[in-house]
mmCIF file of C-alpha atoms in Angstrom:
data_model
loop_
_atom_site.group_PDB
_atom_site.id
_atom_site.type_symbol
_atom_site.label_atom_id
_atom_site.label_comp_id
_atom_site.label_asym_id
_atom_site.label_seq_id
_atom_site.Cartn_x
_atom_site.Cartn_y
_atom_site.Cartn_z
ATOM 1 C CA UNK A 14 142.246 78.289 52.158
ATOM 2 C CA UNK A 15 139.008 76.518 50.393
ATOM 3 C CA UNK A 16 139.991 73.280 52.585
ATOM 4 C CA UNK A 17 140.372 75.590 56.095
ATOM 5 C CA UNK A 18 137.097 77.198 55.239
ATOM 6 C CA UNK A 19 135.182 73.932 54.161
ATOM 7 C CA UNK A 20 136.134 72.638 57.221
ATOM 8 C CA UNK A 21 134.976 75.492 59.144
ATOM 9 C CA UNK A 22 131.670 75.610 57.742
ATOM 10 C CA UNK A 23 131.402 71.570 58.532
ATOM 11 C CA UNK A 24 132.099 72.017 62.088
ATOM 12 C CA UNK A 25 129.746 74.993 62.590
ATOM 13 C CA UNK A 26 127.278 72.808 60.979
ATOM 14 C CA UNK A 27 128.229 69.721 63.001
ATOM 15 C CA UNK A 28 127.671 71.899 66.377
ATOM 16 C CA UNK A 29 124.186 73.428 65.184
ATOM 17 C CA UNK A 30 122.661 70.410 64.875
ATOM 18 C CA UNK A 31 124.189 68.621 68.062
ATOM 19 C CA UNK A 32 122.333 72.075 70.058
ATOM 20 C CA UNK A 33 119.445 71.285 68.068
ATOM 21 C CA UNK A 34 119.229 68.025 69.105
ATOM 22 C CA UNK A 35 119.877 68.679 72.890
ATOM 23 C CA UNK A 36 117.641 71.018 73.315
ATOM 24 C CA UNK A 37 115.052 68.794 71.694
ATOM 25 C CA UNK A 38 116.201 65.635 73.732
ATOM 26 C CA UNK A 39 115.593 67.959 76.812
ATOM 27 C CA UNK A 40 112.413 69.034 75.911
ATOM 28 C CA UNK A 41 111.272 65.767 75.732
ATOM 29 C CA UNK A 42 113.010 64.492 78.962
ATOM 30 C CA UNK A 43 111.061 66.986 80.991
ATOM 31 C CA UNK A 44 107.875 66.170 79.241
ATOM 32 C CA UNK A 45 108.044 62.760 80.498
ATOM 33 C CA UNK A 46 109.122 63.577 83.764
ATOM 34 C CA UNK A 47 106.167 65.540 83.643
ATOM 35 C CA UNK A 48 104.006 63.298 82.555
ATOM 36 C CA UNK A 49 105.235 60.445 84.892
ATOM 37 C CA UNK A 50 104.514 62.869 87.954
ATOM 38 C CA UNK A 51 100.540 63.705 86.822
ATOM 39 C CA UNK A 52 100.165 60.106 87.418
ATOM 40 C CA UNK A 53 102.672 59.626 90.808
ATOM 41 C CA UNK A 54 101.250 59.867 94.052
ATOM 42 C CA UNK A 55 104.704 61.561 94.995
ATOM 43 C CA UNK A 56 103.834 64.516 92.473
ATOM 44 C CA UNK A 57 100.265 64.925 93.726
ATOM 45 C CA UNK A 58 102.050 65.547 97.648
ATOM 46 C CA UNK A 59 104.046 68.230 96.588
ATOM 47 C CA UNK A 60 100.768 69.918 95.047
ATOM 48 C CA UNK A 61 98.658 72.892 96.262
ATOM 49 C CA UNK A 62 95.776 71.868 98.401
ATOM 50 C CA UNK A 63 92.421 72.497 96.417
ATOM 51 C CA UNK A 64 90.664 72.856 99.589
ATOM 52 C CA UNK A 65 87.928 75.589 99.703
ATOM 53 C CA UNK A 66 89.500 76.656 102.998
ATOM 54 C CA UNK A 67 93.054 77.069 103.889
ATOM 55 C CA UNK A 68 92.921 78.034 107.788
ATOM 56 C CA UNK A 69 94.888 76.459 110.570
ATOM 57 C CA UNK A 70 92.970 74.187 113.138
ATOM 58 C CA UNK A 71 94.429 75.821 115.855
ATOM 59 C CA UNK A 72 93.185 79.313 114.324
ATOM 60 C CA UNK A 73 90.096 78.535 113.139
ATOM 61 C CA UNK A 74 87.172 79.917 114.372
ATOM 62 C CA UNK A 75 86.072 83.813 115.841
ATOM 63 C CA UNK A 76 88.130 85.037 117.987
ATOM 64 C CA UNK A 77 86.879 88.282 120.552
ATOM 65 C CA UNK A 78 89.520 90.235 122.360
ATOM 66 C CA UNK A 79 88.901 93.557 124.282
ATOM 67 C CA UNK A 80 89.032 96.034 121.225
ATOM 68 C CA UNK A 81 88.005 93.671 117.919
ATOM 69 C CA UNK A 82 87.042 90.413 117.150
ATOM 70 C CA UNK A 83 88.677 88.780 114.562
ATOM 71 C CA UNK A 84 88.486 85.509 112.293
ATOM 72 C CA UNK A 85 90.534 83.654 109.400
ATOM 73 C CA UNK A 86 89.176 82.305 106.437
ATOM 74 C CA UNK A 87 89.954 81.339 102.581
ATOM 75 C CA UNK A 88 86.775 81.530 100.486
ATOM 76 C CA UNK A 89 87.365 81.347 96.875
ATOM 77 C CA UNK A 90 90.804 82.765 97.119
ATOM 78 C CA UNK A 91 92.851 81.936 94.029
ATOM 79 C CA UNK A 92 96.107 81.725 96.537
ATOM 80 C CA UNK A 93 94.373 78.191 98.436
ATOM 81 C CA UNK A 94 97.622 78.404 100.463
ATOM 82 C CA UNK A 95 96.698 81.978 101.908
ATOM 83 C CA UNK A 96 94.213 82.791 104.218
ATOM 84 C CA UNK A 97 92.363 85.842 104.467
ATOM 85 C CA UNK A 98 92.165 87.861 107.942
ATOM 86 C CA UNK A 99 88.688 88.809 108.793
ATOM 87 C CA UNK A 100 89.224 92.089 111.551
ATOM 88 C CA UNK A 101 86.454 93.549 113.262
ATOM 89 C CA UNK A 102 86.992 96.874 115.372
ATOM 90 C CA UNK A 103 84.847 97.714 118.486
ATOM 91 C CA UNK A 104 84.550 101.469 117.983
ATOM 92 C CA UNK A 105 83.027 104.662 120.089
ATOM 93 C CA UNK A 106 83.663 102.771 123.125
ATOM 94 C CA UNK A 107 82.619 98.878 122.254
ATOM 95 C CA UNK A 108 79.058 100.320 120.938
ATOM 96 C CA UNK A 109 79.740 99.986 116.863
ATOM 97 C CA UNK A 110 81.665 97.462 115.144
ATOM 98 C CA UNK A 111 83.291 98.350 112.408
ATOM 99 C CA UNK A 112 84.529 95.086 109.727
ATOM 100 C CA UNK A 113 87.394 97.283 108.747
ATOM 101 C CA UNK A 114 89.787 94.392 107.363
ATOM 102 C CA UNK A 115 87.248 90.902 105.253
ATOM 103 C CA UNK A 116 86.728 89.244 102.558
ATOM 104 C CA UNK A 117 84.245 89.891 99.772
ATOM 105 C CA UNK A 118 81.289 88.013 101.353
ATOM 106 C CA UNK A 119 78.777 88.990 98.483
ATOM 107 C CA UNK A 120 80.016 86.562 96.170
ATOM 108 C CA UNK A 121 78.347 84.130 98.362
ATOM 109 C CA UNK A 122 74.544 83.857 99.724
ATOM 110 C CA UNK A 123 74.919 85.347 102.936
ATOM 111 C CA UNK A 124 73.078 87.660 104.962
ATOM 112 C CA UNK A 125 74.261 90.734 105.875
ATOM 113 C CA UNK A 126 76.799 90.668 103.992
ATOM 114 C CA UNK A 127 76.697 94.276 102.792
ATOM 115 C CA UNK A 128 78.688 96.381 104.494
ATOM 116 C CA UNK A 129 77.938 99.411 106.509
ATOM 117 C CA UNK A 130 79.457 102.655 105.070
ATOM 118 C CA UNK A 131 79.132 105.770 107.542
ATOM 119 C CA UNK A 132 81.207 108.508 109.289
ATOM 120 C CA UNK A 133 82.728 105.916 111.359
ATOM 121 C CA UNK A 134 84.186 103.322 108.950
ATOM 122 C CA UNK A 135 86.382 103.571 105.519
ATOM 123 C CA UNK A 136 85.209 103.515 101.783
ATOM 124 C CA UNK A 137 86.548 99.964 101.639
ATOM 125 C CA UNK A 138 87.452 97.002 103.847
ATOM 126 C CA UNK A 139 91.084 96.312 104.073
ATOM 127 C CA UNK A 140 92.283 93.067 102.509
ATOM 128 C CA UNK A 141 94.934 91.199 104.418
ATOM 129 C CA UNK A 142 96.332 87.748 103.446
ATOM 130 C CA UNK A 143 98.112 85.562 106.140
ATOM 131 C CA UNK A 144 99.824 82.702 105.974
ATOM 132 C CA UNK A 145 101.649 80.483 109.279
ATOM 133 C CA UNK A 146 104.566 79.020 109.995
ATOM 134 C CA UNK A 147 105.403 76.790 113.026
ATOM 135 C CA UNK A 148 107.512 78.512 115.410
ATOM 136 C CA UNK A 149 108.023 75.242 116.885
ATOM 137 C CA UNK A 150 106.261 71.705 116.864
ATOM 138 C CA UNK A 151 103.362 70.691 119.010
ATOM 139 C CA UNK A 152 101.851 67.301 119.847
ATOM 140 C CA UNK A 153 98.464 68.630 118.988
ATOM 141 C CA UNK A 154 97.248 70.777 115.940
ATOM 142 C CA UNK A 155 95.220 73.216 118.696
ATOM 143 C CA UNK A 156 98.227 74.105 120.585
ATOM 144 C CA UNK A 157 101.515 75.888 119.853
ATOM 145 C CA UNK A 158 103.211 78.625 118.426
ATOM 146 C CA UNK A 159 103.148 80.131 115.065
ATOM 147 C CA UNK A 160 104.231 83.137 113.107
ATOM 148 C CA UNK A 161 101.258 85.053 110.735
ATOM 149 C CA UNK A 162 102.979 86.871 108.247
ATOM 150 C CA UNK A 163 100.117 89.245 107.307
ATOM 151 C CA UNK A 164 100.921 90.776 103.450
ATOM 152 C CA UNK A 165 98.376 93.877 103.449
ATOM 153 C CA UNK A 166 97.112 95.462 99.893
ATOM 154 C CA UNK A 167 100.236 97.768 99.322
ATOM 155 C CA UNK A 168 102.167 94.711 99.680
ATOM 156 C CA UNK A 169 103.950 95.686 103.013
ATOM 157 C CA UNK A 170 104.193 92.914 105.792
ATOM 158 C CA UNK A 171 103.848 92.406 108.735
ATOM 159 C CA UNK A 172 105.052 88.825 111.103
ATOM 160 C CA UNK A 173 103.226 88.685 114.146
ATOM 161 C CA UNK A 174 104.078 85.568 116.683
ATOM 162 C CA UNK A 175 101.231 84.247 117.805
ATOM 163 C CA UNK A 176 100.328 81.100 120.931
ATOM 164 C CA UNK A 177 97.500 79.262 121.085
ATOM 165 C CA UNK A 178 96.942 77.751 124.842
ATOM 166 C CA UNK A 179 93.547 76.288 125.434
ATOM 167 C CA UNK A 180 91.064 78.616 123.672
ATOM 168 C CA UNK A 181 93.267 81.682 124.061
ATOM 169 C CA UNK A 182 95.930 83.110 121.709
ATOM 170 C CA UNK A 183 98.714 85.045 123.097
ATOM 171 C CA UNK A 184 101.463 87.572 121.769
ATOM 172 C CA UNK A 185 103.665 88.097 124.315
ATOM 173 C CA UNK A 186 104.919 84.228 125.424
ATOM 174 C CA UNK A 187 108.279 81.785 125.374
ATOM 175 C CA UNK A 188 108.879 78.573 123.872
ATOM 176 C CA UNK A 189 111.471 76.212 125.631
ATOM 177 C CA UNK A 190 114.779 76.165 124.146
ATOM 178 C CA UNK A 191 115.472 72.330 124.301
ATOM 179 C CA UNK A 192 111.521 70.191 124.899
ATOM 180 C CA UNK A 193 111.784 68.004 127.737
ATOM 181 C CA UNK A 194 110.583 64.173 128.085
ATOM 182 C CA UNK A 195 107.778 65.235 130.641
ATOM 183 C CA UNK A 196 106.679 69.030 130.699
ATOM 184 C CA UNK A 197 108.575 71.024 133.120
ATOM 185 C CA UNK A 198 108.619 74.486 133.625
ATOM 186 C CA UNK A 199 112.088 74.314 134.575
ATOM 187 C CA UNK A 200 115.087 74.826 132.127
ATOM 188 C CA UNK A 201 115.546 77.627 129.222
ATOM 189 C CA UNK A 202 112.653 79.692 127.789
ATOM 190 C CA UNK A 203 113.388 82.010 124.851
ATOM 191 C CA UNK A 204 111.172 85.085 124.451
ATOM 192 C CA UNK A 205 110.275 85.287 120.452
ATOM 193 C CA UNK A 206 106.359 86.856 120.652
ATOM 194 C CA UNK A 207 106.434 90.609 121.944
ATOM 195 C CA UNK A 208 103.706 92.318 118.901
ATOM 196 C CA UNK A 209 101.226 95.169 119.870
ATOM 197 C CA UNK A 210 98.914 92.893 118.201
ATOM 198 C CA UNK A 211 97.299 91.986 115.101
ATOM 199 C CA UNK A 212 95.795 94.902 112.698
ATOM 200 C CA UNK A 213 94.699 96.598 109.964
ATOM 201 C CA UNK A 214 98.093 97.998 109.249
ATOM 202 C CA UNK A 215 101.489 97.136 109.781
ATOM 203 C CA UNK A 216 102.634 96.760 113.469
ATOM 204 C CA UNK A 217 106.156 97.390 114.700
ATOM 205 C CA UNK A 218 107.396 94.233 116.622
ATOM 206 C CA UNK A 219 109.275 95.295 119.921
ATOM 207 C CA UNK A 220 113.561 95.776 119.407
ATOM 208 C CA UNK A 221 113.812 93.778 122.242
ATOM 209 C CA UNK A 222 112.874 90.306 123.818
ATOM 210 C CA UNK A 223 113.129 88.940 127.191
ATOM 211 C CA UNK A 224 114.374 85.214 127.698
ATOM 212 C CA UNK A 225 114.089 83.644 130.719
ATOM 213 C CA UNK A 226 115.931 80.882 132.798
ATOM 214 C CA UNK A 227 113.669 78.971 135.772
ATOM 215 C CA UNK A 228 115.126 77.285 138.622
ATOM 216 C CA UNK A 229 113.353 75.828 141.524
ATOM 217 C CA UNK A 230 113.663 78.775 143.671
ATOM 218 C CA UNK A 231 114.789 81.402 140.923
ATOM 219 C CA UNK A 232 113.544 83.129 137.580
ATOM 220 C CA UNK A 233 116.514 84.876 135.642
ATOM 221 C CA UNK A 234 115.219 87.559 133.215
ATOM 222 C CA UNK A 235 118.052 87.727 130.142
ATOM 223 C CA UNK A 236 117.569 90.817 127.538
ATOM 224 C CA UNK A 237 117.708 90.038 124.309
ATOM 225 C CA UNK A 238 118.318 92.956 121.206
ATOM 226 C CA UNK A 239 117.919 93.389 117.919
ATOM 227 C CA UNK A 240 121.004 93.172 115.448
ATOM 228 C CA UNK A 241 122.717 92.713 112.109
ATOM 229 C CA UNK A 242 124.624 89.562 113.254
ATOM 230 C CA UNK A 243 124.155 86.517 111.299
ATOM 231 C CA UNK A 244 122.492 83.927 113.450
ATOM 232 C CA UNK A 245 124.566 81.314 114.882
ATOM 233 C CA UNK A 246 123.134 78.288 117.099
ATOM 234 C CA UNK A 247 126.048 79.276 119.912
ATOM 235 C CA UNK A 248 124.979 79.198 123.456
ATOM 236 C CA UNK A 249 125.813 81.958 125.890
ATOM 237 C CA UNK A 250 126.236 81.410 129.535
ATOM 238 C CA UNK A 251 125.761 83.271 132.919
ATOM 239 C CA UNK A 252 126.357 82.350 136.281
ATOM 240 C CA UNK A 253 125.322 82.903 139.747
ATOM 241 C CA UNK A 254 128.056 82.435 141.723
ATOM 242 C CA UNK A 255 127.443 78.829 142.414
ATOM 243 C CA UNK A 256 126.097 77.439 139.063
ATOM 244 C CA UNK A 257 126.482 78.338 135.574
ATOM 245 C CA UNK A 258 123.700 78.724 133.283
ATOM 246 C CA UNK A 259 123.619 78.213 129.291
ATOM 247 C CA UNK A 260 120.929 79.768 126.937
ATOM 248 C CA UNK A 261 120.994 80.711 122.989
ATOM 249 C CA UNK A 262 122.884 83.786 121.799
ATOM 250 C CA UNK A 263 120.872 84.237 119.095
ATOM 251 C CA UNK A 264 116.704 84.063 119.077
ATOM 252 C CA UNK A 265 114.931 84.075 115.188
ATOM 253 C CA UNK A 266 112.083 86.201 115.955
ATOM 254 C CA UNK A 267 109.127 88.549 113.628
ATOM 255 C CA UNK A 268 112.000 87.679 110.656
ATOM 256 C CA UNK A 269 114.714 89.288 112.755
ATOM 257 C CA UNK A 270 117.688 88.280 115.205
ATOM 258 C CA UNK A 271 118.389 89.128 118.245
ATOM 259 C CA UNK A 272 121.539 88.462 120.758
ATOM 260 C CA UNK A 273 121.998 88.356 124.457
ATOM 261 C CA UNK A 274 125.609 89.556 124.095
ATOM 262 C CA UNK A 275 127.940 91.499 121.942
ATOM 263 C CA UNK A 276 129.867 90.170 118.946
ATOM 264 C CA UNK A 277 131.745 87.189 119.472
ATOM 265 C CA UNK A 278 131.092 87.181 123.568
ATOM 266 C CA UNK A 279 129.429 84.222 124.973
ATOM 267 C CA UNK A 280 129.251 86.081 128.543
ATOM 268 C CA UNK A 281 126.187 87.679 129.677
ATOM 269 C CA UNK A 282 126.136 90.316 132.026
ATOM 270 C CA UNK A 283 123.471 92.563 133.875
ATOM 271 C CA UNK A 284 121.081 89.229 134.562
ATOM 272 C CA UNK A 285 118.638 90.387 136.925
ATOM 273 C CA UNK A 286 116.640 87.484 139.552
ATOM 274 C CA UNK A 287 113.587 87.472 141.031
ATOM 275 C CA UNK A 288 111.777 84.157 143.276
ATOM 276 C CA UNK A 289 109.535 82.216 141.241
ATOM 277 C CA UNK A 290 106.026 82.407 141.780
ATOM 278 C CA UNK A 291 104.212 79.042 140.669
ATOM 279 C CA UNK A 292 101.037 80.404 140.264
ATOM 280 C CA UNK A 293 101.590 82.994 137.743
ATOM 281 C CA UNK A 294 102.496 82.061 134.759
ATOM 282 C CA UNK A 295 100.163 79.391 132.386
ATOM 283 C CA UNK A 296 102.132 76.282 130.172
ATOM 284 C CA UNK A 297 100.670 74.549 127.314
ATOM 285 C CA UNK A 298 100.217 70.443 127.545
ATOM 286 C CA UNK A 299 103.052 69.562 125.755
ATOM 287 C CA UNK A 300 105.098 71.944 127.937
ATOM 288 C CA UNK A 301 106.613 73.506 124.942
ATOM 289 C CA UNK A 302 105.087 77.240 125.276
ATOM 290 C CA UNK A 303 104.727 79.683 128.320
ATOM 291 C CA UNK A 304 103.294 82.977 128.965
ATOM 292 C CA UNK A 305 102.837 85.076 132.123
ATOM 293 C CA UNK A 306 100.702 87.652 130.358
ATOM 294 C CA UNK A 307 96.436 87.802 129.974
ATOM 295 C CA UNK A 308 95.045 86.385 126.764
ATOM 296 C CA UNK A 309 95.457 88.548 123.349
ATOM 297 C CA UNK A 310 92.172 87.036 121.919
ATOM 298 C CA UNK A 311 89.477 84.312 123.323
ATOM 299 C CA UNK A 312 87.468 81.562 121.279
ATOM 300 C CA UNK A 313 84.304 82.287 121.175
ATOM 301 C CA UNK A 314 81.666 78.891 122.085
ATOM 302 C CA UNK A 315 84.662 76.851 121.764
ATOM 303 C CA UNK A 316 82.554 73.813 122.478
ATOM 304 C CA UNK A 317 81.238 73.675 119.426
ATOM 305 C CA UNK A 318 83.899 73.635 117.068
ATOM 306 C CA UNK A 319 85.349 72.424 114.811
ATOM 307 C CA UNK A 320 81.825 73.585 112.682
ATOM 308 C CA UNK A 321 81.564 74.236 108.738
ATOM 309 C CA UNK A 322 83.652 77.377 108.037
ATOM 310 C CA UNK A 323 80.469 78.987 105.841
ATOM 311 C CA UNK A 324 78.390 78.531 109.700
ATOM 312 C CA UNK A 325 81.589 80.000 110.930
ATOM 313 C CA UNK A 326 81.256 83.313 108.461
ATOM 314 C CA UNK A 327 77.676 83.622 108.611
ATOM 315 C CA UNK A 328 78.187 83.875 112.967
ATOM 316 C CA UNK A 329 80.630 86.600 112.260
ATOM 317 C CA UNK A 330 78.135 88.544 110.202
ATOM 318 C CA UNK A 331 75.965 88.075 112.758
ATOM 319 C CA UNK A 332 77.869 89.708 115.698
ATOM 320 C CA UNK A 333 78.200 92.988 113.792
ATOM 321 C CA UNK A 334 74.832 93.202 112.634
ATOM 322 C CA UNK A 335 73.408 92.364 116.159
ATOM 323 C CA UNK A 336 75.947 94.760 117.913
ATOM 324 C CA UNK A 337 75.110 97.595 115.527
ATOM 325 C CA UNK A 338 71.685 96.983 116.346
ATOM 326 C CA UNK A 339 71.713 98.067 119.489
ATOM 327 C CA UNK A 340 70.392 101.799 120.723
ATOM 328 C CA UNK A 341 72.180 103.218 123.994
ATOM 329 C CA UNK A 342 69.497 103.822 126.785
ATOM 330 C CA UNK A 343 69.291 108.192 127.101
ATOM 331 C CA UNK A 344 70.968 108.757 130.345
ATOM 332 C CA UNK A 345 69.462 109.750 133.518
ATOM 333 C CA UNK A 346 68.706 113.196 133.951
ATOM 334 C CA UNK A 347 71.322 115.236 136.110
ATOM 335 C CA UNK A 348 68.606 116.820 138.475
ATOM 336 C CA UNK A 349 65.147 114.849 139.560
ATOM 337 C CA UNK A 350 62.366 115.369 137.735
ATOM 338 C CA UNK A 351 59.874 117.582 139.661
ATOM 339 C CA UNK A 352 56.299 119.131 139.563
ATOM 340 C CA UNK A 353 57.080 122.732 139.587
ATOM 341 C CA UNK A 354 54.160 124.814 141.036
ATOM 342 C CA UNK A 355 53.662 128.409 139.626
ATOM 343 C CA UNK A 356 51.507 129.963 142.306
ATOM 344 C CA UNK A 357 49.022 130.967 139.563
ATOM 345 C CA UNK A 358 46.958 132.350 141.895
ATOM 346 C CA UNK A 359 48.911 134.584 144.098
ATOM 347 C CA UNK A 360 50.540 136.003 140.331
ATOM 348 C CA UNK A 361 46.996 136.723 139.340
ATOM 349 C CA UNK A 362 46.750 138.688 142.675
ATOM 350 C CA UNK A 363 49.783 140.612 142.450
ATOM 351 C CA UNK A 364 48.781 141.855 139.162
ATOM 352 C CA UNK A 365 45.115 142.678 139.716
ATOM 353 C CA UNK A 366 45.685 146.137 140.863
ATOM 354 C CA UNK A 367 48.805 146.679 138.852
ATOM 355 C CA UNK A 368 47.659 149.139 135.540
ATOM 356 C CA UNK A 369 50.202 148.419 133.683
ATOM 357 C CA UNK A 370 50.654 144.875 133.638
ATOM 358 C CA UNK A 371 46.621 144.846 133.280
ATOM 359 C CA UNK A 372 47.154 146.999 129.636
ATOM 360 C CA UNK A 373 49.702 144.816 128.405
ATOM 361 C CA UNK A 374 47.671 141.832 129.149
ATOM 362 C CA UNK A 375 44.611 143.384 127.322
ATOM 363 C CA UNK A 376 46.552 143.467 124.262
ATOM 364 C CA UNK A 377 47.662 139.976 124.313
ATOM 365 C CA UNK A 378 43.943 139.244 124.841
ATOM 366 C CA UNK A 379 43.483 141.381 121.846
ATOM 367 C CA UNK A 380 46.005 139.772 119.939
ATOM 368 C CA UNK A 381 44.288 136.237 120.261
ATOM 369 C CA UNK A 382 41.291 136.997 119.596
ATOM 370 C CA UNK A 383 42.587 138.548 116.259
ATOM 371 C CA UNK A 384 44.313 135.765 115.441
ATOM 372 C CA UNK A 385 41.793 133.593 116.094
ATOM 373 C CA UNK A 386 39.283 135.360 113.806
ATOM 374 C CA UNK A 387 41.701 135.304 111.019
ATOM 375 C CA UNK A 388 42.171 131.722 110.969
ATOM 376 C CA UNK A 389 37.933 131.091 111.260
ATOM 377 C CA UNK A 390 38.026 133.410 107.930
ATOM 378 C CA UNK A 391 40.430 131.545 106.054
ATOM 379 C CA UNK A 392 38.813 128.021 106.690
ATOM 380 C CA UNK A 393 35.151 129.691 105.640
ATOM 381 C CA UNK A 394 37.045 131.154 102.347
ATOM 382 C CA UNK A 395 38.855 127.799 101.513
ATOM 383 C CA UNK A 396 35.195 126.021 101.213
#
């Protein structure tokens, strides 16, 4: 029994101090990985951008659409990788603007930077951090498609798809299924941007999408839903009695999926055509995103970016406190303005013989006279 316990205590020992020393071999193996990365270039890629601002090119800038103005920026944020959404709202008609949704511009030297508190606005400024993720590739940083996932104070979010084309953005476009060697507007287009817009508050994306399939005579509209199916890169076909057509099932869109076709089908049904119009619809250069609607928002002086971002900031400041400036002209009177004549004389007449009328207006003579005495008196007293 002494033996079977001596060895038991041996072992137990044995095992403590081969933990012991693992856990201090692996302490020191990831200090000198550690280390070794500080001084890597390889490390140093992977690392968080200390940039002052964190914006997109192809976002950058103020942007003015019909109801607000709006403009992303990242000044002293202590999340580099988030930008901040600056959202001004054209209120009582277009004549105030209200910054309802910025950044705290006090902590630097700019002017204006107080903001307006009235009947018309909130206590506070909403603060909304977005960040973007390509929707798909572009040959230049300007144009393309993105997703802003906007993550509001109460920590609810919202994922807007958003187009840039030219000095527009747009909300409601397509992006071509498979990107062709020269840009054609011919082929597959899958619908993934249909939001109300971007806010103050959470929007609620559309539960449905339209995809659509050009020809050179035809456009075929295909409906896309919302569902709980896990995506699958399948691709569903259609036909139109003398080709067949093929198209994704599935479409990633807002952080949702939607389908063409019920569960396992690969058949759509109720496609409806239309002829195609060449003139209305407007493609990006590297013929990778379409729309057919007007632009969401429009870049304002786009020749003369890309500019300092603090010249950027100070501009916005500047539109509100120059819009708010303004004072509405009264408007014109419903009736003319005219001369009215009284007929003094022919009144006088009337009343000359009239006995009454002439006692009343002895008393009001009466009456002034009294009350013009009293007020000589009261000067004369008060020296």
């Amino acid at each position: 029994m002494i033996y079977a316990d001596s060895i038991k205590v041996k072992l137990s020992v044995f095992f403590a101090e081969k933990k012991k020393s693992l856990k201090i071999s692996s302490f020191l193996l990831t200090f000198a990985i550690f280390s070794l990365c500080a001084k890597t270039s390889w490390c140093q890629s992977w690392a968080v951008s200390s940039n002052k601002f964190s914006v997109k090119s192809a976002f950058s800038g103020i942007w003015q659409g019909a109801d607000r103005i709006l403009m992303f920026a990242n000044l002293n944020s202590v999340e580099p990788a988030l930008a901040d959404s600056c959202i001004m709202l054209k209120t009582l008609y277009g004549w105030y603007y209200d910054r309802s949704a910025e950044i705290d511009f006090s902590s630097e030297n700019f002017n204006g930077s107080i903001r307006d508190l009235n009947n018309v606005t909130g206590s506070n400024a909403e603060k909304i951090k977005v960040s973007f993720a390509e929707i798909q590739k572009s040959a230049s940083d300007s144009e393309g498609a993105w997703e802003l996932e906007l993550k509001y104070a109460d920590n609810s979010v919202s994922i807007v798809p958003a187009a840039r084309i030219g000095s527009s953005i747009f909300l409601n476009f397509l992006v071509k299924q498979q990107e062709d060697a020269e840009p054609s507007i011919y082929g597959a287009w899958l619908g993934v941007g249909q939001a109300e817009g971007i806010c103050i508050s959470p929007v609620k994306n559309a539960g449905e999408l339209t995809s659509l399939y050009i020809t050179d005579d035809s456009v075929y509209y295909i409906r896309y839903w919302q569902t709980d199916m896990e995506y699958s890169s399948q691709q569903a076909t259609f036909s139109d009695g003398e080709k067949t057509f093929y198209i994704a099932k599935h479409i990633k869109s807002a952080g949702k999926i939607f389908t063409c076709v019920s569960g396992r089908g690969t058949q759509i049904r109720n496609v409806r055509r239309s002829p195609l119009q060449p003139d209305d619809f407007l493609m990006n250069k590297s013929g990778t995103v379409l729309t057919f609607e007007k632009p969401y928002l429009t870049l304002l002086d786009p020749e003369n970016f890309p500019r300092e971002e603090t010249a950027v900031m100070q501009e916005y400041l500047d539109i509100a406190k120059k819009a708010n400036s303004r004072r509405k002209t009264p408007p014109a009177p419903l009736f003319p303005v005219k001369e009215l004549d009284w007929h003094w004389n022919e009144i006088n007449e009337l009343e000359k013989y009239n006995t009454q009328i002439q006692s009343v207006r002895e008393r009001q003579r009466n009456f002034a006279r009294q009350s013009q005495n009293s007020k000589i008196n009261g000067s004369i007293e008060s020296r």
